[in-house]
Coordinates of C-alpha atoms in Angstrom, one line a residue:
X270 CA 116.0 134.2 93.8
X271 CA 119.1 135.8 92.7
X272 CA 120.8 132.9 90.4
X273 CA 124.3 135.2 90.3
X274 CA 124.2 135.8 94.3
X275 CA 123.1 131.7 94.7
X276 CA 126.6 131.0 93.1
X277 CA 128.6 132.9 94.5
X278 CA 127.5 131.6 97.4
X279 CA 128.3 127.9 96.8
X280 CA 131.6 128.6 95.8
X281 CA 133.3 128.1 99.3
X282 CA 131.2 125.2 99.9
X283 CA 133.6 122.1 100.2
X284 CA 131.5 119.7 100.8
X285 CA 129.2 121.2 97.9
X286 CA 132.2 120.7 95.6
X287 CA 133.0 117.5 96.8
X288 CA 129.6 116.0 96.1
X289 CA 129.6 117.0 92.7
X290 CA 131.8 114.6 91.2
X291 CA 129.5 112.2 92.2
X292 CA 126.2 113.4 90.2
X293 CA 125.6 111.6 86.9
X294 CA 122.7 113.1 84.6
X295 CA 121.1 110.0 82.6
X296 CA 118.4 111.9 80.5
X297 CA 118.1 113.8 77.5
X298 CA 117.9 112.6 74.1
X299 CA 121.4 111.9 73.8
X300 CA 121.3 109.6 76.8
X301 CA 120.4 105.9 76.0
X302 CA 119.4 103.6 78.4
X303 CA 121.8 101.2 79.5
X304 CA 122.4 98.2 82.2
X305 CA 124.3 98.8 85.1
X306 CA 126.9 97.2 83.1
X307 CA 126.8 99.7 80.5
X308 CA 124.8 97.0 78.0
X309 CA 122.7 99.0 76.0
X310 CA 119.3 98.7 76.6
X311 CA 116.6 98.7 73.1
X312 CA 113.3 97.9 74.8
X313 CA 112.2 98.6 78.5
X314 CA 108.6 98.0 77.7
X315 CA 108.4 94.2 76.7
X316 CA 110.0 91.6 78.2
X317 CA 111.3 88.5 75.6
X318 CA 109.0 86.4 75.0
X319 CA 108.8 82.6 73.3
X320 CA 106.7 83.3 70.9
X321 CA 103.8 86.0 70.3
X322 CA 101.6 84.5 73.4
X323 CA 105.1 82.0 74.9
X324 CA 106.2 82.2 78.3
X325 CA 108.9 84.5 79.0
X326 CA 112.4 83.7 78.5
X327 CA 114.4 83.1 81.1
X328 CA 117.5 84.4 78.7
X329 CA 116.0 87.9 79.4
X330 CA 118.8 88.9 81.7
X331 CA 117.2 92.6 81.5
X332 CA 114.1 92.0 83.4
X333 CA 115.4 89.7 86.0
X334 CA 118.0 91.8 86.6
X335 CA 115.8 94.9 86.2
X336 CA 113.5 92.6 88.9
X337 CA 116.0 91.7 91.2
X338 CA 117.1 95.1 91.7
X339 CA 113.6 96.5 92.8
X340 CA 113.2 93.4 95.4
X341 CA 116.8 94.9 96.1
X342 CA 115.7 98.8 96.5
X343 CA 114.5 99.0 100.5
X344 CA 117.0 99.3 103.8
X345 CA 116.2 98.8 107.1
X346 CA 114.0 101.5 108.5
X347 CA 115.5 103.5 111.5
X348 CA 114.1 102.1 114.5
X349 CA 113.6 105.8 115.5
X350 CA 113.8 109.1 114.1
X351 CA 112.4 106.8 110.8
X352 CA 110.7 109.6 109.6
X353 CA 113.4 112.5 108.5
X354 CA 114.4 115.2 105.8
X355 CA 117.6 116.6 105.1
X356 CA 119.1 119.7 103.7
X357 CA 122.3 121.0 103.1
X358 CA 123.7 125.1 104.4
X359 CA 126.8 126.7 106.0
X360 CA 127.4 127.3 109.6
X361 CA 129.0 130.8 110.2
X362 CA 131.2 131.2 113.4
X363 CA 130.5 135.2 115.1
X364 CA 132.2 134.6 118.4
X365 CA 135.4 132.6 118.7
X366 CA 135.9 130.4 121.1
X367 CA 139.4 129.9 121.2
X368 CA 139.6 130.4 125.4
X369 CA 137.6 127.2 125.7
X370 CA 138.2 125.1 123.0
X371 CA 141.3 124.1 119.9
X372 CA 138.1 123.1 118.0
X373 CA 138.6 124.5 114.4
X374 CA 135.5 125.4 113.1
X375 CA 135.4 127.6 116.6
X376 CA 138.7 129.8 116.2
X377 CA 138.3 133.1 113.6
X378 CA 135.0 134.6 113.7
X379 CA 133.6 134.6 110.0
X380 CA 135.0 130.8 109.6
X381 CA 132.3 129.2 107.4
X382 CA 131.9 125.7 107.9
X383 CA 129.5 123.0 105.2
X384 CA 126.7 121.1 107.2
X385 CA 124.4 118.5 106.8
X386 CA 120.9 119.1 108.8
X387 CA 118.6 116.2 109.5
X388 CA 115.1 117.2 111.2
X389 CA 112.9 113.9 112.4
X390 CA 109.9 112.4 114.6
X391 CA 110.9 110.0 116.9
X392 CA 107.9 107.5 117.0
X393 CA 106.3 107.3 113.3
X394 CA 107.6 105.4 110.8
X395 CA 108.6 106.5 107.3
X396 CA 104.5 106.8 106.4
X397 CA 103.6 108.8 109.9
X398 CA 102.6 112.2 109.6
X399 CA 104.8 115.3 110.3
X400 CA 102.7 116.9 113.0
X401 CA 101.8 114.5 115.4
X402 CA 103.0 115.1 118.8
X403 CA 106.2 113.6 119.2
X404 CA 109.8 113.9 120.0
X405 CA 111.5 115.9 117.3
X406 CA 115.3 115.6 115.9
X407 CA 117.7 118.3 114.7
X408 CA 121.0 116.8 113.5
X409 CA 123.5 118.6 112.2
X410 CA 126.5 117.3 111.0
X411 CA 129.4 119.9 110.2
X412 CA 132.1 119.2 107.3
X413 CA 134.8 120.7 109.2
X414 CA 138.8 120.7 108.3
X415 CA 139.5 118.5 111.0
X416 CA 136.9 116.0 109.9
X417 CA 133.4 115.6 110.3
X418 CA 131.5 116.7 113.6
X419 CA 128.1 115.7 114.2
X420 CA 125.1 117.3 116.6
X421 CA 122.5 115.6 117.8
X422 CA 119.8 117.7 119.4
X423 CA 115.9 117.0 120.5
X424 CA 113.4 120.4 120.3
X425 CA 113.4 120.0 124.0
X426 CA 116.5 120.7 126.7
X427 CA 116.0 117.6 128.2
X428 CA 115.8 114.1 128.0
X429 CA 113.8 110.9 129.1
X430 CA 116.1 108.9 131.4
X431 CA 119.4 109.3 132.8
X432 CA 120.9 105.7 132.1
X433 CA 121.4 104.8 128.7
X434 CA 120.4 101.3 129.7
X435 CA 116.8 101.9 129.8
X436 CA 116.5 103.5 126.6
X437 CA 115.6 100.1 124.7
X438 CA 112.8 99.7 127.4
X439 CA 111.2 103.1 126.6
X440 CA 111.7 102.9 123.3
X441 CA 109.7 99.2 123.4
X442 CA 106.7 101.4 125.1
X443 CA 106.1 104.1 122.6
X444 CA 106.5 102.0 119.9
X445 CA 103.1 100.9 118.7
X446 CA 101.1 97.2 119.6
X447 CA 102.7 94.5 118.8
X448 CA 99.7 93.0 118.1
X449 CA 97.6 95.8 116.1
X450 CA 100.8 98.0 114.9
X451 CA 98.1 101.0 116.8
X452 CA 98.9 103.5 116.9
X453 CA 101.6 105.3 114.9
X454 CA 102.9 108.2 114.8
X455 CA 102.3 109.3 118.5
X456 CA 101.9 107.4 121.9
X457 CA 98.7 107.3 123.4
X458 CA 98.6 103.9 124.7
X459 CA 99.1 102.9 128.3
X460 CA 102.3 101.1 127.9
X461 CA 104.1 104.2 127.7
X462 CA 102.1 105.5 131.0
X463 CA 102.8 102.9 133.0
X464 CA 106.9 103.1 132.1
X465 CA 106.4 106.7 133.1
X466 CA 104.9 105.6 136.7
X467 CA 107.6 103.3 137.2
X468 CA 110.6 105.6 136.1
X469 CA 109.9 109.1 137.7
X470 CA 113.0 111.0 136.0
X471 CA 111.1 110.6 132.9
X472 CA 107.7 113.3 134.2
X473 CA 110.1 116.3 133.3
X474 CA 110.2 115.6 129.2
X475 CA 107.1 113.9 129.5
X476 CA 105.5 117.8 130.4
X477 CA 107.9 119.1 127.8
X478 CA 106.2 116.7 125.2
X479 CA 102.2 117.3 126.5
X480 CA 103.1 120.8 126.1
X481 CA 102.8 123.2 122.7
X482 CA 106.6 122.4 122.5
X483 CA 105.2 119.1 121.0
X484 CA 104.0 120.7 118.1
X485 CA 105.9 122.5 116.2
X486 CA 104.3 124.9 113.9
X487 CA 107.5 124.5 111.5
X488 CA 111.2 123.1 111.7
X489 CA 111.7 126.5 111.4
X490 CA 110.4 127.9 114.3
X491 CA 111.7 125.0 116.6
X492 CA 114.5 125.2 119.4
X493 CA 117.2 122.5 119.6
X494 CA 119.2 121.0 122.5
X495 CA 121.6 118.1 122.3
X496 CA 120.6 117.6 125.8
X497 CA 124.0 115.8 126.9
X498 CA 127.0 117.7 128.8
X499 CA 129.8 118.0 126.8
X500 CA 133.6 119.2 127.5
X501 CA 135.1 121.7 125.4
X502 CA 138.9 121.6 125.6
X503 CA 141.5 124.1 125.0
X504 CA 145.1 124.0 123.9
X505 CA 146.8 124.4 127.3
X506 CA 144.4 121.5 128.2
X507 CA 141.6 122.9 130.6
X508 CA 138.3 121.6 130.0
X509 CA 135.0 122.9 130.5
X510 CA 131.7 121.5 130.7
X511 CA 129.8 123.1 127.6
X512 CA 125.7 122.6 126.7
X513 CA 124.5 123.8 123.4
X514 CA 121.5 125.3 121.9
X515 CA 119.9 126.2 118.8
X516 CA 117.5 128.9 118.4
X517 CA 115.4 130.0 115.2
X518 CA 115.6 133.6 113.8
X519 CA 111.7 133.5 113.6
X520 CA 111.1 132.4 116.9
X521 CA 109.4 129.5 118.5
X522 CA 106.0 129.0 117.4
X523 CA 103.6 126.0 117.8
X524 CA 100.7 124.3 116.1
X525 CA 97.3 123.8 118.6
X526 CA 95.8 120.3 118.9
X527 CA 93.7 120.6 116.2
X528 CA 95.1 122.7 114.1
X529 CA 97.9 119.3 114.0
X530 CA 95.3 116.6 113.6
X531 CA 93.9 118.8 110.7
X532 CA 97.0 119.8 109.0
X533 CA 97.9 116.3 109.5
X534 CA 95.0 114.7 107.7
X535 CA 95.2 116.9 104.9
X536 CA 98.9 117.2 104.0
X537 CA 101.3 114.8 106.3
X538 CA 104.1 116.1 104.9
X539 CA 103.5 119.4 106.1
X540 CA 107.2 120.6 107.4
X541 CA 108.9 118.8 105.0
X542 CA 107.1 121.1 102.4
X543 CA 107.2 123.8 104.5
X544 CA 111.3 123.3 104.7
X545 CA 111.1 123.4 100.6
X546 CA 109.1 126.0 100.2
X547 CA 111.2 128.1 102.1
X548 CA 114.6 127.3 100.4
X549 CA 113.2 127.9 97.1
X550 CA 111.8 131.2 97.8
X551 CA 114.9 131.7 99.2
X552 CA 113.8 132.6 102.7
X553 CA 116.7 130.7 104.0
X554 CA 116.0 129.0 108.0
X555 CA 118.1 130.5 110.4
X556 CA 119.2 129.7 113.5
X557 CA 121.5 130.8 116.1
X558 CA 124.2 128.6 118.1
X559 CA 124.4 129.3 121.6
X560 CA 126.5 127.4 124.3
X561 CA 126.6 127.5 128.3
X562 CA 129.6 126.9 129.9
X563 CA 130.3 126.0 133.3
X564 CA 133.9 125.5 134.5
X565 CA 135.3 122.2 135.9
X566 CA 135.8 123.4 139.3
X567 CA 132.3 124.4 139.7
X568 CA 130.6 120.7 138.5
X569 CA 129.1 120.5 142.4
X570 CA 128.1 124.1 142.4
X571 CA 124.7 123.7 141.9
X572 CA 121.4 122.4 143.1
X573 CA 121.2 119.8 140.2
X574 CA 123.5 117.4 138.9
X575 CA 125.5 119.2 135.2
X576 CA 125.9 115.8 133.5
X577 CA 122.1 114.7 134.6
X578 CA 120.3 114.2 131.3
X579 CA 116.5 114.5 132.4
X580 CA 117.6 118.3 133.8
X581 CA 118.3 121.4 132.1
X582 CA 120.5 124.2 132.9
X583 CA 118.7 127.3 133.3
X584 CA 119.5 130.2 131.4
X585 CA 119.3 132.9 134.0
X586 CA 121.6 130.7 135.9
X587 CA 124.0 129.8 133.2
X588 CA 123.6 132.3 130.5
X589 CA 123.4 131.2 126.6
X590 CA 126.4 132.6 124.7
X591 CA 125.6 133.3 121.0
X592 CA 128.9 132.4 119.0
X593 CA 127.2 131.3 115.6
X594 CA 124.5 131.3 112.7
X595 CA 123.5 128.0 110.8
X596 CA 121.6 128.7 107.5
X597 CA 120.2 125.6 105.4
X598 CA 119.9 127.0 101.8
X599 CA 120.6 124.2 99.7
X600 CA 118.1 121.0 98.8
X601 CA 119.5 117.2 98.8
X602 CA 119.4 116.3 94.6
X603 CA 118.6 112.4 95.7
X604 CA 116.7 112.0 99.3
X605 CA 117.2 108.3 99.3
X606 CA 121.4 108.8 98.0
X607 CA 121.8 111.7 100.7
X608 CA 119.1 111.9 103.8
X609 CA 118.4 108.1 104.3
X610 CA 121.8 107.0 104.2
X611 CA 123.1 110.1 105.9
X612 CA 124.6 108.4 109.3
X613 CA 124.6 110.4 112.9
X614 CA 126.8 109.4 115.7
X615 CA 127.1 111.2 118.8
X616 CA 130.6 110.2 118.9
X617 CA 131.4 111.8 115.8
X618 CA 134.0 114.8 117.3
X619 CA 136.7 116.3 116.7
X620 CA 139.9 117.6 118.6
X621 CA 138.6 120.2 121.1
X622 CA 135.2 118.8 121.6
X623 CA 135.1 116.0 124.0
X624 CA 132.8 113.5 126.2
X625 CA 131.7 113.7 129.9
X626 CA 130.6 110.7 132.2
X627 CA 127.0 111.4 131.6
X628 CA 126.0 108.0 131.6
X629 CA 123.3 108.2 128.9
X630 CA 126.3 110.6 126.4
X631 CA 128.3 107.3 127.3
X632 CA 125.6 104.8 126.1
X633 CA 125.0 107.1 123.0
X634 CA 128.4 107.0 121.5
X635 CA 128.3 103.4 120.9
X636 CA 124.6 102.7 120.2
X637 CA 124.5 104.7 116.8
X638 CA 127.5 103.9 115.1
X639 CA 126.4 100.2 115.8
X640 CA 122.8 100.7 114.5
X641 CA 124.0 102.2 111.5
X642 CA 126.6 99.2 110.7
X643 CA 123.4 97.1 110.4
X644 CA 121.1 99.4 108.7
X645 CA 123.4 100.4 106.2
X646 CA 124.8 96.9 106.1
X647 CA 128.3 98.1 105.5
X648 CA 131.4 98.9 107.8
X649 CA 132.5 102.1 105.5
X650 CA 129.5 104.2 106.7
X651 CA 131.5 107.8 105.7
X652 CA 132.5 106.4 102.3
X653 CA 129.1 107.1 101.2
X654 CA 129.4 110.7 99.6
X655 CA 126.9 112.6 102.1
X656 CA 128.9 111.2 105.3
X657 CA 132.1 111.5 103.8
X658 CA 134.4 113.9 105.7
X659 CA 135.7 117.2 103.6
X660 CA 139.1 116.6 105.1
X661 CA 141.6 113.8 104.4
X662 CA 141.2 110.3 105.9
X663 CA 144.1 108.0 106.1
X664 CA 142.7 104.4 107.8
X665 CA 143.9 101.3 107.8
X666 CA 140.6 99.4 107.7
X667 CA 140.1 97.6 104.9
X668 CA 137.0 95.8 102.6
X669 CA 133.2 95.0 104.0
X670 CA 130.2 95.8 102.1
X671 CA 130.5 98.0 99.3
X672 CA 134.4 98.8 99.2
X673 CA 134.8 101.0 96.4
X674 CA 137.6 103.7 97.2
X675 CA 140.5 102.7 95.6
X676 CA 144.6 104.2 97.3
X677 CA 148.1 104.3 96.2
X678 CA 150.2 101.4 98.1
X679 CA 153.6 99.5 97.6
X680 CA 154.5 96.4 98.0
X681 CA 157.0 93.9 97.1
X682 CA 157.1 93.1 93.7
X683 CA 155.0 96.3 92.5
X684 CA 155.9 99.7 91.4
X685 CA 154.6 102.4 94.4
X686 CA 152.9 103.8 91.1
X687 CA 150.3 101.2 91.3
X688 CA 147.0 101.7 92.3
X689 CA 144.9 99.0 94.0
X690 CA 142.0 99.6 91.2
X691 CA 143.3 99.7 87.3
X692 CA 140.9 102.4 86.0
X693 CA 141.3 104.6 83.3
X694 CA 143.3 107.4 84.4
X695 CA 140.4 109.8 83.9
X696 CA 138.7 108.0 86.1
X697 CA 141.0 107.4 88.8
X698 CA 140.2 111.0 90.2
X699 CA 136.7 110.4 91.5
X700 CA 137.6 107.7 93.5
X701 CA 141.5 108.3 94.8
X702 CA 141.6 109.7 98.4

């Protein structure tokens, strides 16, 4: 790869920038090891001892420390999409969309907007392989000026219910035995078959599943739909019911039955590796953005219902409009720092981009958000560098888990040149908003 062209290249990224006051190198032989108090550490291979063959010492605050960290180091799996990989790139805009939409990132052509890009199986857990047959994510969450926008797409157009309120239900069917945890990875038990027979919307992504689209040769090579209706909205207020779709430069290409189980068996971490192989050779994935739009007016036009989940709009019926390119060109530095506590909510918008009554868009925005305040045990989610917004953020909410962002107040009895947090001033940068 060209290192000088590679640079250049990061110089506009934002979020880039904004993550790297957060990295911390702690090796090299001018780096001693230290406590996460900053106690210097002189032996990491022994714990103390009373005596040459004594018990050890409970006064040996390194290894229970050092012990009650590691019983410390696991989160709550996702419940699904457990099994994911992340990578960083830049979404360029070719096509405004200014008619339709006040959404920023969608004005000038040539505006070049950060992302975050998330691609997971739905059933497996963290272990699972990458190429079983299964339900695949493609998240993306944009870093725009106006805050952070995130979307959530499947590699197929459509979805498995059309109420929100039976997605727990399927979800308890494709899971594996709660008796034998068999099998993972992939359904193939008759608990998911008979919630298909007894919930007939579900048939069409059922054949969209059983069919190549199941198996993606690479993340690369894979289509993505957010599957819900959206509205895009525009400054004199007119809203239009807006679909989107992803579609990779190289084309969509799948993996046959056994070429999966093989691949599988032999290297389970096939697309991941297949992901990092391509960024470091510099063969950046690409994929273009297309929307279809359908106005307001025309919701009842058709001979299938626009906000119906479990249907898709076709294309030579509503035309795809190409207004974009995403490239991913840049690897996470700390998977567990950045892609496991990276957070996705379909309610993450911004001005210009808006919901619809879908019912199962509705049940969406409040399921993730909620899942998330439990897995990540903390209510300030997008305080963690990887979710945190690009653009200012002025709340009112105030401590929970892991507060650490410290801001400027005044109140009586205190100069309006205090901070909260008394830290050195060269430190006070990092963490003032």
């Amino acid at each position: 790869m060209n290192k000088e062209r590679d640079s250049k290249e990061f110089e506009s990224d934002d979020k880039k920038k904004q993550l790297d006051q957060y990295h911390r190198k702690n090796t090299g032989p001018d780096k001693g090891m230290t406590s996460d108090t900053g106690f210097k550490i002189p032996n990491d291979r022994w714990s103390l001892r009373a005596g040459k063959r004594g018990p050890l010492a409970f006064q040996d605050i390194h290894f229970y420390r050092k012990q009650s960290r590691f019983n410390r180091e696991r989160i709550p799996e996702k419940v699904v999409h457990a099994r994911g990989f992340g990578v960083y790139g830049d979404f360029e805009l070719t096509k405004s969309m200014k008619e339709y939409t006040v959404a920023d990132f969608l004005q000038e052509p040539g505006t070049v907007t950060p992302v975050f890009t998330r691609f997971s199986n739905f059933i497996g857990n963290k272990g699972s392989k990458d190429t079983a047959v299964d339900i695949r994510g493609f998240a993306v969450k944009f870093y725009t000026q106006e805050g952070n926008y995130d979307m959530l797409s499947l590699q197929f157009p459509v979805f498995i219910m059309s109420d929100a309120i039976k997605f727990m239900d399927v979800t308890h069917a494709v899971k594996p035995n709660q008796t034998t945890d068999i099998p993972q990875a992939t359904v193939a038990h008759e608990r998911f078959w008979d919630y298909v027979a007894n919930n007939q919307e579900s048939a069409h992504m059922v054949m969209w599943l059983m069919s190549l689209r199941g198996r993606p040769r690479s993340w690369r090579m894979m289509e993505g739909w957010p599957i819900n209706t959206f509205r895009f909205i525009n400054k004199d207020g007119k809203s239009t019911f807006v679909r989107f779709v992803w579609k990779p430069k190289l084309g969509v290409h799948s993996l046959l039955m056994e070429e999966a189980n093989m691949i599988g068996g032999i290297d389970p971490d096939f697309h991941r590796r297949d992901m990092i192989e391509a960024i470091e050779k510099g063969a950046y994935p690409e994929y273009e953005l297309g929307v279809q739009l359908v106005p307001d007016e025309d919701e009842f036009k058709y001979d299938f219902d626009v906000l119906d989940s479990t249907k898709l709009w076709p294309e030579e019926v509503i035309p795809v409009e190409i207004i974009g390119k995403l490239t991913l060109n840049r690897l996470v530095d700390n998977f567990f720092a950045e892609e496991e506590q990276s957070s996705f909510d379909p309610s993450t918008l911004i001005p210009g981009i808006g919901f619809t009554n879908d019912p199962v868009l509705q049940g969406r925005s409040f399921a993730y958000r909620d899942t998330d305040y439990h897995r990540l045990g903390t209510g300030n989610i997008n305080e963690i560098p990887v979710n945190k917004p690009i653009s200012e953020v002025n709340t009112n909410f105030r401590d929970s888990f892991s507060k650490f962002t410290c801001r400027k107040y005044a109140s009586r009895g205190f100069s309006r040149r205090r901070r909260l947090c008394t830290l050195p001033r060269k430190s006070r940068r990092v963490f003032d908003q």
